Coordinates of C-alpha atoms and ligand atoms in Angstrom, one line a residue:
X263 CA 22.8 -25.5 -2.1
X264 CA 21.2 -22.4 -3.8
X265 CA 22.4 -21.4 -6.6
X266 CA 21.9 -17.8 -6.3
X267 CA 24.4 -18.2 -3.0
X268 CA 27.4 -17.0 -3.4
X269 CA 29.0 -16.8 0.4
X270 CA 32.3 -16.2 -0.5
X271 CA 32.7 -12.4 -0.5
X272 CA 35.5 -9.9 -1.0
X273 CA 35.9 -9.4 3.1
X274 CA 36.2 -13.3 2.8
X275 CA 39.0 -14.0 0.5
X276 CA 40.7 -10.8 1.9
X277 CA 40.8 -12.6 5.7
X278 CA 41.8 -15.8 4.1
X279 CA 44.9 -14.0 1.9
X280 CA 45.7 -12.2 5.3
X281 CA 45.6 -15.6 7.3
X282 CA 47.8 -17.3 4.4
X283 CA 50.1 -14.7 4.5
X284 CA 50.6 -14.5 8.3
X285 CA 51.1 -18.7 8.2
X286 CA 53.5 -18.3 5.9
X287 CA 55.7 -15.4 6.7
X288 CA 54.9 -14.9 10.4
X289 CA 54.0 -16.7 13.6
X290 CA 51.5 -19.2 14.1
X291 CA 49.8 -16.9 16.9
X292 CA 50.0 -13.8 14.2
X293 CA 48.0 -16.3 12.2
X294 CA 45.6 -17.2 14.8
X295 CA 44.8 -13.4 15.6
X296 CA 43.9 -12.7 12.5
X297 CA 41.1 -15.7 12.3
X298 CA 40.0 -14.4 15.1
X299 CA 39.4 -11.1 14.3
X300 CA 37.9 -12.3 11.3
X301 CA 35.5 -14.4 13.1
X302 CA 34.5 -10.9 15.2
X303 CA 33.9 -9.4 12.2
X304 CA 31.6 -11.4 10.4
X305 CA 29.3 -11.7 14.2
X306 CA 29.7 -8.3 14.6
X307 CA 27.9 -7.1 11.2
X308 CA 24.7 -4.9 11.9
X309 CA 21.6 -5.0 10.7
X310 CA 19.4 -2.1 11.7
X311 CA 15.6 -1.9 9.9
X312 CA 13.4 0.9 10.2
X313 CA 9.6 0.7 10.1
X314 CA 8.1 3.7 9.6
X315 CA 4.2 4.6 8.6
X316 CA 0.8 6.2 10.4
X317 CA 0.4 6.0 14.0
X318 CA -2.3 2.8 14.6
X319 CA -0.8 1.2 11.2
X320 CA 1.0 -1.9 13.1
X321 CA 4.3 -0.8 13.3
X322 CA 5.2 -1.8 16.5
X323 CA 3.1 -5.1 16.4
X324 CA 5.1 -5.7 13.3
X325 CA 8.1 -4.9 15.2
X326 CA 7.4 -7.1 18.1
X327 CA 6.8 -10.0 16.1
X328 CA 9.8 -9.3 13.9
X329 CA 12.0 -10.1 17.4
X330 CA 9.9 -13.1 18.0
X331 CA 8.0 -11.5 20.9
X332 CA 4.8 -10.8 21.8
X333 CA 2.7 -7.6 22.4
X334 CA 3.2 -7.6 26.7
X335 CA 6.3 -9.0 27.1
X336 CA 9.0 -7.4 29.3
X337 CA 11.0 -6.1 25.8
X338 CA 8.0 -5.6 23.6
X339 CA 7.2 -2.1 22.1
X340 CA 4.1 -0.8 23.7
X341 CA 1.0 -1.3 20.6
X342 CA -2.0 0.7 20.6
X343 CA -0.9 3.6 21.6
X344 CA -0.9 7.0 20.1
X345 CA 2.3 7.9 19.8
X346 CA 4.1 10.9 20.6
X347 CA 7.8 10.4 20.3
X348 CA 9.0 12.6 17.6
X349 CA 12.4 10.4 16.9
X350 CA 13.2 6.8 16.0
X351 CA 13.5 4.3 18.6
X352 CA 15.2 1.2 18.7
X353 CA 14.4 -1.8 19.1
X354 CA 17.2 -4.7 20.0
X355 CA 16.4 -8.1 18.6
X356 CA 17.0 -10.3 22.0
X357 CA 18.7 -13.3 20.9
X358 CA 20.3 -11.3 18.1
X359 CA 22.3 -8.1 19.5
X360 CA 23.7 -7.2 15.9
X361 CA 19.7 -6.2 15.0
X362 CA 17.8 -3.4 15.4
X363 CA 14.4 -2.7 14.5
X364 CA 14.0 0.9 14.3
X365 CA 10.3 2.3 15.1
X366 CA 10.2 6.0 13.2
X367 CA 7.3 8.3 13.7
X368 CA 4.8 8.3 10.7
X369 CA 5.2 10.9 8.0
X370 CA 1.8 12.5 8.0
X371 CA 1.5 12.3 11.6
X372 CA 4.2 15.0 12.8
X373 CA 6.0 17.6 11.9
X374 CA 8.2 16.1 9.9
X375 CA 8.4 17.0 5.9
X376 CA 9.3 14.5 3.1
X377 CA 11.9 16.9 2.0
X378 CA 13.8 16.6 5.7
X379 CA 12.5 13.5 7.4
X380 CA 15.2 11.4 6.0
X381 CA 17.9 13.6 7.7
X382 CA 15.5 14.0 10.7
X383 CA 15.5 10.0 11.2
X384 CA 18.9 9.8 10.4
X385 CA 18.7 7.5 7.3
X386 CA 21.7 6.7 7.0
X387 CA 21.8 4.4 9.8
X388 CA 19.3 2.0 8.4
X389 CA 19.7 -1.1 5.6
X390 CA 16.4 -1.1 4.3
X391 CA 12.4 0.8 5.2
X392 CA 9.6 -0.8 5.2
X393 CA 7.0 1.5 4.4
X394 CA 3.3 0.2 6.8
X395 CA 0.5 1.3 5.7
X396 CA -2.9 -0.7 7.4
X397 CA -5.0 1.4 4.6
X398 CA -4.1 2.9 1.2
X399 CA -0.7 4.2 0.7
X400 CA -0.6 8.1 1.1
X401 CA 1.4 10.1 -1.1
X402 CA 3.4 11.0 1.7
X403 CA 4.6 7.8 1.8
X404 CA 5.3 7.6 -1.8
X405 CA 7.4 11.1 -1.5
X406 CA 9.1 9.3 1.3
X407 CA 10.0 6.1 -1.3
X408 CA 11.1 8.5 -3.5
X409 CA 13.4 10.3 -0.9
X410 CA 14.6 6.6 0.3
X411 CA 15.4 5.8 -3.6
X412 CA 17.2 9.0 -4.3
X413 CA 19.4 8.3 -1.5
X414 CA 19.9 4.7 -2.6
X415 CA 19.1 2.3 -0.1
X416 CA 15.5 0.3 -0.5
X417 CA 12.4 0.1 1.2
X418 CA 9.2 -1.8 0.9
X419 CA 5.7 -1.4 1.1
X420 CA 3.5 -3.6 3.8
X421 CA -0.2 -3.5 3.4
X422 CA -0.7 -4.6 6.7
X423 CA -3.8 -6.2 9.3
X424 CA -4.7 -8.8 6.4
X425 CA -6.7 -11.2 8.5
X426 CA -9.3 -8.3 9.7
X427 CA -10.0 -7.4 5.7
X428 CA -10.0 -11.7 5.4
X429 CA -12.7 -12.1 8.2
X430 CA -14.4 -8.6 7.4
X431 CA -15.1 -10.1 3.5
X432 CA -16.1 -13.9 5.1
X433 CA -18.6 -12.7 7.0
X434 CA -20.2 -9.8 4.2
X435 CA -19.8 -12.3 1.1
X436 CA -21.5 -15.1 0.9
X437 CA -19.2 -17.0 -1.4
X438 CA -16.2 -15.9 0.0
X439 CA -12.9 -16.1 -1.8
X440 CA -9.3 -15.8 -0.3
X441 CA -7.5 -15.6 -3.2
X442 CA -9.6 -13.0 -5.1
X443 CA -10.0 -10.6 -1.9
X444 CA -6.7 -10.7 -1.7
X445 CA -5.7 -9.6 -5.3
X446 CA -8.4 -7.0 -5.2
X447 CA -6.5 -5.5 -1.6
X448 CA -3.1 -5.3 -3.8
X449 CA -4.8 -4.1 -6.6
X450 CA -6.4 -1.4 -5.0
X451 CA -2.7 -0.5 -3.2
X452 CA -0.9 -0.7 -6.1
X453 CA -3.5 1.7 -8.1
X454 CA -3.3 4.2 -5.1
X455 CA 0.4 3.8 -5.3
X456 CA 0.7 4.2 -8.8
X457 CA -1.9 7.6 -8.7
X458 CA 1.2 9.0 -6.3
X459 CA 3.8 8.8 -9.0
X460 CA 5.1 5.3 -8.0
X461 CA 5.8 3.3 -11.2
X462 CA 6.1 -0.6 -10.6
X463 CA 5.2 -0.9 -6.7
X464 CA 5.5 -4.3 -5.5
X465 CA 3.2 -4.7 -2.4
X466 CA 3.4 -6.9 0.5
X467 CA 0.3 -8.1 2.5
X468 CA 1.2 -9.1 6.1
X469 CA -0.5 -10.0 9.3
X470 CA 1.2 -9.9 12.2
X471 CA -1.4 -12.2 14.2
X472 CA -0.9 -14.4 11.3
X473 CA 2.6 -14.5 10.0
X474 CA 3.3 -17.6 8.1
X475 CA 0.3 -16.7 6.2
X476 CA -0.1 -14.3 3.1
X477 CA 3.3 -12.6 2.0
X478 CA 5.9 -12.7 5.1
X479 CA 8.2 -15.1 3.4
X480 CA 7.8 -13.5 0.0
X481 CA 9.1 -10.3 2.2
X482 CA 11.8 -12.4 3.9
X483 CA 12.9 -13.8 0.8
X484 CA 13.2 -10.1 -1.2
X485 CA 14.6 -8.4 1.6
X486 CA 17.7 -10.8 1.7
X487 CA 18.1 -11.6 -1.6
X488 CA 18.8 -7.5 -1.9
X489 CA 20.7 -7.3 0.9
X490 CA 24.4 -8.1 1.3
X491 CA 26.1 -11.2 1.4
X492 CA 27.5 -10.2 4.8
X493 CA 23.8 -9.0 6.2
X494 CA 21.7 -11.7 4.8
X495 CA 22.8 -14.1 6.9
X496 CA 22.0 -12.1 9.3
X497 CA 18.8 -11.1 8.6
X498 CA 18.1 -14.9 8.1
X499 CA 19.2 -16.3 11.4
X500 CA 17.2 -13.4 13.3
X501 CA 14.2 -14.0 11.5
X502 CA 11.6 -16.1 13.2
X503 CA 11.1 -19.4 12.0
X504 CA 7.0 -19.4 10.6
X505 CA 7.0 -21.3 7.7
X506 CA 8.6 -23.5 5.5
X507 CA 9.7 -21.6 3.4
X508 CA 12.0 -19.6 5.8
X509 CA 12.8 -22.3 7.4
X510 CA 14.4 -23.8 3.9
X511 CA 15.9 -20.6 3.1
X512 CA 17.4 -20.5 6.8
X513 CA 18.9 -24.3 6.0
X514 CA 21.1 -22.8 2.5
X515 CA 22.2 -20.3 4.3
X516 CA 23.7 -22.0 7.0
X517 CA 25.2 -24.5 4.4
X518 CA 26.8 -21.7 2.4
X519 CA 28.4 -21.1 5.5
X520 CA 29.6 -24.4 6.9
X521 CA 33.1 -23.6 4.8
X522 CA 33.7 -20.8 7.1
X523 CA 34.1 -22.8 10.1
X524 CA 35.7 -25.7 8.3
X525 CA 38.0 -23.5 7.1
X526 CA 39.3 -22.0 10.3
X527 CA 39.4 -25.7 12.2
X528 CA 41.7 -26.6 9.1
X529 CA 43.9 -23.1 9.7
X530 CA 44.2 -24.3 13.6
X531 CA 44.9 -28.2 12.3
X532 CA 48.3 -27.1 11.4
X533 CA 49.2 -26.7 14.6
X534 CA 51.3 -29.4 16.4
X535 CA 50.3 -29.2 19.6
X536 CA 48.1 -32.3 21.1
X537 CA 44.5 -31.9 21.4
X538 CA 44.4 -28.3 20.6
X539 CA 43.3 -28.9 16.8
X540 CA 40.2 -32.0 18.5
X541 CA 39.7 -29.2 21.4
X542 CA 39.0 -25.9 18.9
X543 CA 37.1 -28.5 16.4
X544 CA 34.4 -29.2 19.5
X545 CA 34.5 -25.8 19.9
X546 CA 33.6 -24.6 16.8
X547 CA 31.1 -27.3 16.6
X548 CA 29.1 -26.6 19.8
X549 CA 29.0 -22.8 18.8
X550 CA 27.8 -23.6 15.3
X551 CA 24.8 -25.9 16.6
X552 CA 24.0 -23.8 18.7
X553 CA 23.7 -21.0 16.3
X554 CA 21.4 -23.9 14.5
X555 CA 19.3 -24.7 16.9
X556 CA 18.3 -20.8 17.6
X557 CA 18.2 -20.0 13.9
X558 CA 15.5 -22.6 13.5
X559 CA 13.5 -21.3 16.8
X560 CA 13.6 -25.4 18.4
X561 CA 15.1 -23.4 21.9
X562 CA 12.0 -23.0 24.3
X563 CA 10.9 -19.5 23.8
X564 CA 10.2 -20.2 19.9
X565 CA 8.5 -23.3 20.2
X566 CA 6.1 -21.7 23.1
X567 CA 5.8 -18.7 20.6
X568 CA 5.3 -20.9 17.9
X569 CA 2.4 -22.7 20.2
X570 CA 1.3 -19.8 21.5
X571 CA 0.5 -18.5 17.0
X572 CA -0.9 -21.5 16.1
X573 CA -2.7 -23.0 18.8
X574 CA -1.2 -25.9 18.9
X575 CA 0.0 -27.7 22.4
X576 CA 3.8 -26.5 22.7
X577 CA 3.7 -30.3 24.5
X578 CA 2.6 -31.6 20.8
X579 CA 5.6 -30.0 18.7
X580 CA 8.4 -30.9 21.6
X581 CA 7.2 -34.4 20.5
X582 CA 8.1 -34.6 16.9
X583 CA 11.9 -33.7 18.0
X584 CA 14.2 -36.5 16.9
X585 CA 17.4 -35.1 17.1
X586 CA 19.7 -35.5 20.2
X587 CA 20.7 -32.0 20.0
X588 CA 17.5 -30.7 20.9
X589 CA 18.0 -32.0 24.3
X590 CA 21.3 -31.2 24.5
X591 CA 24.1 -29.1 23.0
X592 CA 27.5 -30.4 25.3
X593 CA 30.9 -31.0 24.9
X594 CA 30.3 -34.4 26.1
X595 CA 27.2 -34.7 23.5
X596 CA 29.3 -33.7 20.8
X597 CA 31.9 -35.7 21.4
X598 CA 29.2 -38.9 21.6
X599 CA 28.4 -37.6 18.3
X600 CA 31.8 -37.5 17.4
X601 CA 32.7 -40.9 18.1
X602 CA 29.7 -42.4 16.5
X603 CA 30.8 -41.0 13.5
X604 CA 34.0 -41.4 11.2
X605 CA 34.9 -37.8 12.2
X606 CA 36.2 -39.4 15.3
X607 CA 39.2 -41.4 13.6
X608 CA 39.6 -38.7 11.0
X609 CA 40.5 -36.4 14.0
X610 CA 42.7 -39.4 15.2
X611 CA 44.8 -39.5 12.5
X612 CA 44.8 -35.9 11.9
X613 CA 46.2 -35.1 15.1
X614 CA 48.8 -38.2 13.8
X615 CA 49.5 -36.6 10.6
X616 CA 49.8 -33.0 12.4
X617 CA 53.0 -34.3 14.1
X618 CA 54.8 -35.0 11.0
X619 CA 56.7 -31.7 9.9
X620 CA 55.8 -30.5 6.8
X621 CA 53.6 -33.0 4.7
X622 CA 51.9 -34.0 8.0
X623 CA 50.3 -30.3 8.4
X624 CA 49.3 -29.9 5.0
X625 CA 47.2 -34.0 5.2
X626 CA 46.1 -32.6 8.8
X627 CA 44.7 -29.5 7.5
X628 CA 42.4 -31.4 4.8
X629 CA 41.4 -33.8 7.4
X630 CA 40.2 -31.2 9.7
X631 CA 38.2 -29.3 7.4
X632 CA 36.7 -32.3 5.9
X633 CA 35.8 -33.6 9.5
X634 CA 34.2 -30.5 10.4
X635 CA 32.6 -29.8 7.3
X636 CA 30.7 -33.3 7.4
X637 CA 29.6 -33.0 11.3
X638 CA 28.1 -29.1 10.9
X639 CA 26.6 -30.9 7.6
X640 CA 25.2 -33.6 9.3
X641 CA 23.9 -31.6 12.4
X642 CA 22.4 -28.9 10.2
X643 CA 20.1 -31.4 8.4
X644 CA 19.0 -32.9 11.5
X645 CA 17.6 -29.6 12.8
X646 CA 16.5 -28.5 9.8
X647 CA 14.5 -31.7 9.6
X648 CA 13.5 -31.1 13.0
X649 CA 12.3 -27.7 12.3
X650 CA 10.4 -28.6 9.4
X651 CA 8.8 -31.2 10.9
X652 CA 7.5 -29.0 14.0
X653 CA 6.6 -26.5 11.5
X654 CA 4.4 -28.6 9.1
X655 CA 2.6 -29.6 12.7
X656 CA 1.9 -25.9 14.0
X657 CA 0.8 -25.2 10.5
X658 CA -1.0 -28.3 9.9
X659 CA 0.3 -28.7 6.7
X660 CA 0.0 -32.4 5.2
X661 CA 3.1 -34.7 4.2
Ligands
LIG841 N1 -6.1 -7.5 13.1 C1 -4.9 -7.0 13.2 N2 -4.6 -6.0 14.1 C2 -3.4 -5.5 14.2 C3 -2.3 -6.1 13.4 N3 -1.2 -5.4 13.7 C4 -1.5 -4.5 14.6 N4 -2.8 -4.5 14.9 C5 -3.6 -3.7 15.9 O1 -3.6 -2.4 15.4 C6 -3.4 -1.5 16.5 C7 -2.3 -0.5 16.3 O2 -1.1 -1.3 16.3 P1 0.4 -0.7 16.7 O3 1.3 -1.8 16.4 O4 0.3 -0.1 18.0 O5 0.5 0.4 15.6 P2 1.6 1.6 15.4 O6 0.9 2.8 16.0 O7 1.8 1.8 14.0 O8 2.8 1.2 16.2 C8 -3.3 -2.4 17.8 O9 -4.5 -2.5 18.4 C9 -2.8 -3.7 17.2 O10 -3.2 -4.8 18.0 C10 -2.6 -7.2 12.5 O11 -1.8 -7.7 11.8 N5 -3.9 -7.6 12.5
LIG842 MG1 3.7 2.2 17.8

């Protein structure tokens, strides 16, 4: 687990006092409320980002590929277009409801002032900017930093369409190097940044076309560790899985989290009733490896996506897949699972030890979250490993 993870947040311990206080002093169904509501609130947390910068600078592409779609699917936001629209429009993330990715008109293309575009987007709506610029920076968009930092939220700066200045420089020098055009491209954005006023800008070269590549998952990485416990993780599962870094970054999250669920299987474990603690354990497991499996984009649309970005047969990455889950996520497949494991007679005798009044709820309630914590464990390596394997494929990277 990372060490700069800590999961356990005010909101948490808060729920978990509540919870502890309704088991002790009021009904078991109080007590049951109130991990559900708690449960709501942590999948209802939104995350809304806006991407703002000069018409033609790849906003929307940016955008698109952001949601893990392309540029003519049903959803996408229209690319290449002039636009027009004088107001932010949102963009739903489609497997992720809680995001939205908020397309603002560029700065120097309308109307809008530094001074009042802040209030004219409505910035207070938004976690985080990210500042596109396919060019040099302009000072209007350092003004608009500036605006964004007075008003305390962050932002960052994308240098984006990297692989056009890559190929541009391959085919005009004849001894071509990546790593040197590409410090000269941040170079030159950081001086133009720094003529604007802006002290220490930190600059992010992207290509849409080519995400994994260049600084995406030095992006990913910033923007969560600034955000939020509460937001990260949701910023993390809707990300799209394109490279291995993300995809190990997507892994410690999930396992920060794994306690979350154990802990409300061992809050239900308490109860006496037959079954209910083994029914609302499968429960929670199915939903959680579900979550999984999307997180890590192994669910059709991804791995055609995936395909689709790096030209590799989607036929090809389906065929590395070892887990079971990947063909299916059941109550009957994790109950398989269940029994092939030790998590099986732990539930056994949990459901056992739940009948005895007293001492029996306070074993059954260890044994529970123990169980569950070991089979999210278990599952969540499994597709990570999955993922990582399908990833080092598409990306041709070498054991
Ligand atoms: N080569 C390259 N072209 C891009 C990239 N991102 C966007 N474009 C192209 O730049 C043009 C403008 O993109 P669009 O997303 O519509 O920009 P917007 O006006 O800021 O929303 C379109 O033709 C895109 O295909 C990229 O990463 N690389
Ligand atoms: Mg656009």
């Amino acid at each position: 687990m990372a060490d700069d993870y800590c999961e356990i947040s005010e909101d948490d311990i808060k729920a978990a006092r509540q919870i502890e206080e309704a088991l002790e002093n009021e009904s078991l169904t109080s007590a049951a409320g109130k991990i559900q509501e708690y449960l709501k609130k942590i999948s209802d947390v939104q995350l809304n980002i806006a991407i703002t910068g000069e018409s033609g600078s790849g906003k929307s592409t940016f955008i698109n590929v952001l949601r893990g779609l392309g540029d003519e699917e049903e959803f996408s936001a229209p690319t290449g277009v002039v636009e027009t629209t004088q107001k932010a429009t949102p963009y739903q993330h489609p497997k992720h409801q809680n995001v939205k990715l908020w397309d603002l008109p560029g700065i120097g293309t309308t109307n809008f002032k530094p001074e009042t575009y802040l209030q004219q987007v409505g910035f207070d709506c938004y976690d985080f900017f990210i500042i596109v610029s396919s060019d040099r920076f302009r000072v209007n968009d350092v003004n608009l930093a500036k605006k964004i930092q007075e008003m305390k939220k962050s932002f960052y700066f994308v240098r984006s369409k990297i692989d056009s200045n890559i190929d541009a420089e391959k085919k005009r020098k004849k001894n071509f190097n990546q790593d040197e055009t590409l410090q000269n491209i941040r170079q030159n954005c950081v001086e133009g940044l720094r003529d604007h006023g802006q002290g220490f800008p930190q600059v992010f070269l992207i290509s849409s076309f080519e995400l994994p590549l260049y600084d995406f998952p030095n992006l990913v990485e910033t923007m969560e560790k600034e955000l939020p416990d509460h937001k990260r993780r949701v910023l993390l599962l809707s990300i799209p899985n394109m490279s291995l870094k993300i995809n190990q970054r997507k892994k410690e999250n999930l396992q920060a989290n794994i306690w979350r669920s154990a802990f409300v299987s061992a809050c239900v474990a308490v109860i006496p009733i037959p079954g209910l603690s083994f029914s609302v354990d499968i429960t929670i497991l199915i939903r959680e490896i579900r979550m999984y499996y999307q997180a890590f984009g192994l669910d059709n649309e991804s791995l055609k996506s995936l395909a689709d970005r790096t030209n590799v047969p989607v036929e090809e990455l389906k065929a590395i897949l070892k887990s079971p889950l990947n063909k299916e996520i059941s109550q009957d497949m994790v109950i398989k699972m269940l029994t092939k494991t030790t998590g099986a007679t732990l539930m056994l005798v949990e459901y056992l030890l739940s009948t005895i009044p007293v001492f029996g709820s306070t074993a059954a309630c260890g044994i529970s979250y123990g169980t569950t914590y070991y089979m999210l464990n278990n599952c969540l390596n499994e597709l990570a490993e999955d993922a990582q394997n399908v990833l080092m494929k598409a990306l041709k990277v070498d054991e």
